[in-house]
Coordinates of C-alpha atoms in Angstrom, one line a residue:
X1 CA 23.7 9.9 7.9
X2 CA 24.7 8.5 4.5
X3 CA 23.2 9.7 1.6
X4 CA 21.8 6.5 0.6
X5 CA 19.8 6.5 4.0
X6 CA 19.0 9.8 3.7
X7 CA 17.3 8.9 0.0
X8 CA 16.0 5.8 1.5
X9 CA 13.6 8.5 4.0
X10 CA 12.5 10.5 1.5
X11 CA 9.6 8.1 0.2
X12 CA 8.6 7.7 3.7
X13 CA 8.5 11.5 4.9
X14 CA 6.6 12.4 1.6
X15 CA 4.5 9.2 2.4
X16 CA 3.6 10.3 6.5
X17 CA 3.1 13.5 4.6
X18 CA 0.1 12.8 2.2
X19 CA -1.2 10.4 4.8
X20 CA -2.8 12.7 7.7
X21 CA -3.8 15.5 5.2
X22 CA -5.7 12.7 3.2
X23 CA -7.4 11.4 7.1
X24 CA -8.5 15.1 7.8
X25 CA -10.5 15.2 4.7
X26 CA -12.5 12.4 6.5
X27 CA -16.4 14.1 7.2
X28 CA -17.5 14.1 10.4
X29 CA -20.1 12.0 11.6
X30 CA -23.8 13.3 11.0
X31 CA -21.8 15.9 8.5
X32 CA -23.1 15.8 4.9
X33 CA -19.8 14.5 2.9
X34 CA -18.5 14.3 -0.8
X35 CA -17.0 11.1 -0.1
X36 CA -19.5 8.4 -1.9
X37 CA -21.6 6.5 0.6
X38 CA -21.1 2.8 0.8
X39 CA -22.6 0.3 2.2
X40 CA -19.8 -1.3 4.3
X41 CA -20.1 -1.7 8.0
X42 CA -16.6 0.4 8.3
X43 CA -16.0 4.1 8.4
X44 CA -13.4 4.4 5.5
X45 CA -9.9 5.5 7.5
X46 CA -10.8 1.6 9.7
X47 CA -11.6 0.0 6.7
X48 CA -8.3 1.4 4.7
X49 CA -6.5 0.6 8.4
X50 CA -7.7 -3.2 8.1
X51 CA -6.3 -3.4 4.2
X52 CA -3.4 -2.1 5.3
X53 CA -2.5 -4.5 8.1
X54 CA -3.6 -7.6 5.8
X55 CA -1.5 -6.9 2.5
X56 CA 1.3 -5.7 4.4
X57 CA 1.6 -8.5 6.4
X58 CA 2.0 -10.8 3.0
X59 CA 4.1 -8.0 1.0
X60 CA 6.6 -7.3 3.7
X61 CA 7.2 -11.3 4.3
X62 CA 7.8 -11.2 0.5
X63 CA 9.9 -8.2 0.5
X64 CA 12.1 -9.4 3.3
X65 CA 12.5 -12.5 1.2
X66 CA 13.5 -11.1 -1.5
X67 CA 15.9 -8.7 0.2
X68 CA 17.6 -11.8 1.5
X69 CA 18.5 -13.0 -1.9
X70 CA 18.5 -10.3 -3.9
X71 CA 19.8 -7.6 -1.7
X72 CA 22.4 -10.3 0.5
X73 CA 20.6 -9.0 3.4
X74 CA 19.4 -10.5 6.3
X75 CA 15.9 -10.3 8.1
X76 CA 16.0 -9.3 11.3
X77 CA 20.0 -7.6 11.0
X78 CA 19.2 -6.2 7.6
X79 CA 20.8 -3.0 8.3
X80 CA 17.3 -1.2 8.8
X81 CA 15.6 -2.2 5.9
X82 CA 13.0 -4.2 8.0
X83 CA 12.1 -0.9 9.5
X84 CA 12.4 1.4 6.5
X85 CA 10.6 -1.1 4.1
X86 CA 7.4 -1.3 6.6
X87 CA 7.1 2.2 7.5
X88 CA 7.0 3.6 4.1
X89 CA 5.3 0.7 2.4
X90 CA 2.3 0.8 5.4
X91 CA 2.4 5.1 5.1
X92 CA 2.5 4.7 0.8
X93 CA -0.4 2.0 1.0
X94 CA -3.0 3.9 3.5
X95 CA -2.4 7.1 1.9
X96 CA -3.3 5.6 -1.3
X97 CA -6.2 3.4 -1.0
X98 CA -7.6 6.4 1.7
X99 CA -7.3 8.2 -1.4
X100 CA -8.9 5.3 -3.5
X101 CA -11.9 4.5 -1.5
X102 CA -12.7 8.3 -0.6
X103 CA -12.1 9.6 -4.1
X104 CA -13.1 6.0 -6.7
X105 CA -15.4 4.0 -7.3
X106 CA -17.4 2.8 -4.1
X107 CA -16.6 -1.1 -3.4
X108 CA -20.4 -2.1 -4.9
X109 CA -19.2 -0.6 -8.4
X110 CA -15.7 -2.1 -8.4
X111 CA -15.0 -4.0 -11.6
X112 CA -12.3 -6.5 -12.7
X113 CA -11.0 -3.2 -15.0
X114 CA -10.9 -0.5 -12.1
X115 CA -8.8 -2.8 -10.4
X116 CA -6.2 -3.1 -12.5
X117 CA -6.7 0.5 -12.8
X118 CA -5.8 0.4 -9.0
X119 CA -3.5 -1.8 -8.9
X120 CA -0.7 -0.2 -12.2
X121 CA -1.0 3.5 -10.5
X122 CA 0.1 1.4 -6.8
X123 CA 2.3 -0.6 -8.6
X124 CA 3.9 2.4 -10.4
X125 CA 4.3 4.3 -6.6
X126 CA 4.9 1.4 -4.7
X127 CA 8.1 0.5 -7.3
X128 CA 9.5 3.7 -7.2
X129 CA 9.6 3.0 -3.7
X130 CA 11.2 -0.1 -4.0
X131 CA 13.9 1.2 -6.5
X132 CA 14.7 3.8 -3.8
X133 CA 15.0 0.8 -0.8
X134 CA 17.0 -1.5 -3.2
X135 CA 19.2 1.4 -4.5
X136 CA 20.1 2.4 -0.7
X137 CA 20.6 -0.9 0.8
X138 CA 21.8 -2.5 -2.4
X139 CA 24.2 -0.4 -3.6
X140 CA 24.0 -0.5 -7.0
X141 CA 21.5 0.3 -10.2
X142 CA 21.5 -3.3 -11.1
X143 CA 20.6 -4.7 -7.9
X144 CA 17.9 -2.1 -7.9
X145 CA 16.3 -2.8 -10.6
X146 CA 16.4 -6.6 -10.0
X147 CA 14.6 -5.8 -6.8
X148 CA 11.9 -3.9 -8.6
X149 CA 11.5 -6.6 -11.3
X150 CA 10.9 -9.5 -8.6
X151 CA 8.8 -7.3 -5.9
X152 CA 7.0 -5.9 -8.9
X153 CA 5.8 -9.5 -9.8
X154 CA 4.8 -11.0 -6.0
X155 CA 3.4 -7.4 -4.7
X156 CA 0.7 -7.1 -7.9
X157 CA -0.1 -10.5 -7.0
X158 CA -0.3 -9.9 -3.2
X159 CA -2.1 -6.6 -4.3
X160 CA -4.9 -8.4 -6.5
X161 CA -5.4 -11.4 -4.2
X162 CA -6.2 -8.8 -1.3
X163 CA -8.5 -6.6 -3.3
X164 CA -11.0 -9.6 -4.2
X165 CA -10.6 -11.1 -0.7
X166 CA -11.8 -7.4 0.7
X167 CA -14.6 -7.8 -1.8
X168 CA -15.7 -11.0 -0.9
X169 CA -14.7 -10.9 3.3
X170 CA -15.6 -7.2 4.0
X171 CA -17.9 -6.6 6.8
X172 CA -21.3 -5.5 5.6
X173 CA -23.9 -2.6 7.4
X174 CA -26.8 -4.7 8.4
X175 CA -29.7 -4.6 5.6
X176 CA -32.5 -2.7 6.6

């Protein structure tokens, strides 16, 4: 395997990593927990699950786009970047906002300041990332950091637009 590849694997093996340690600190039910209480209809891995699914379905669309005309690739014979980008993006973002929503501020005291909080440590993972991606299937710093520069503009947007959407749409425990 070239080393580019193997480089390209790294984020996602330390990703898959983090991600089932940080689902084992889930409590069990009935348990008392140290996780803050919230009063969303979703246990916290399902609710970090159904994040997941919708801002990677936007981000990865964007990615691939910008893959094809930053990187010369193409989307469905890109060499594997399909693949790679996905995995690690969708293993970097649960592990992350597991962490967020077990360990921050529940969703009821989320302000327009602890998400931007939220969204520059992401953004500072998620492009490191995306350096690494661009670097292995680009070839060169440049084209790297040109990947870096346009994902890190449509991913904080994708990132902020689903964060308010999950505050307005999430599902609610029924009041008492």
């Amino acid at each position: 395997m070239p080393v580019r590849m193997r480089l390209a694997a790294l984020p996602v093996l330390l990703a898959l990593a983090a991600a089932p340690a940080a689902h084992a600190q889930q409590a069990v039910p009935g348990a008392p927990s140290a996780a803050v209480e919230t009063a969303d209809a979703l246990p916290v891995w399902e609710r970090t699950l159904y994040k997941t699914l919708t801002y990677q379905a936007v981000a990865n669309l964007s990615d691939l786009a910008l893959y094809d005309v930053l990187l010369g690739g193409t989307a469905v014979a890109g060499g594997g970047f399909f693949v790679v980008n996905a995995a690690s993006a969708a293993a970097l973002y649960y592990g992350y906002e597991y962490a967020w929503q077990t360990f921050g501020p529940p969703p009821e005291e989320k302000t327009h300041g602890t998400i931007a909080e939220k969204t520059i440590y992401y953004r500072l993972l998620n492009s490191s990332r995306n350096f690494t991606l661009g670097y292995a299937f680009g070839g060169s710093l440049t084209v790297a950091a040109g990947f870096v520069a346009a994902n890190f503009v449509t991913d904080t947007a994708i990132f902020v637009a689903n964060e308010y959407a999950w505050d307005v749409f999430r599902p609610r425990a029924p009041a008492p």
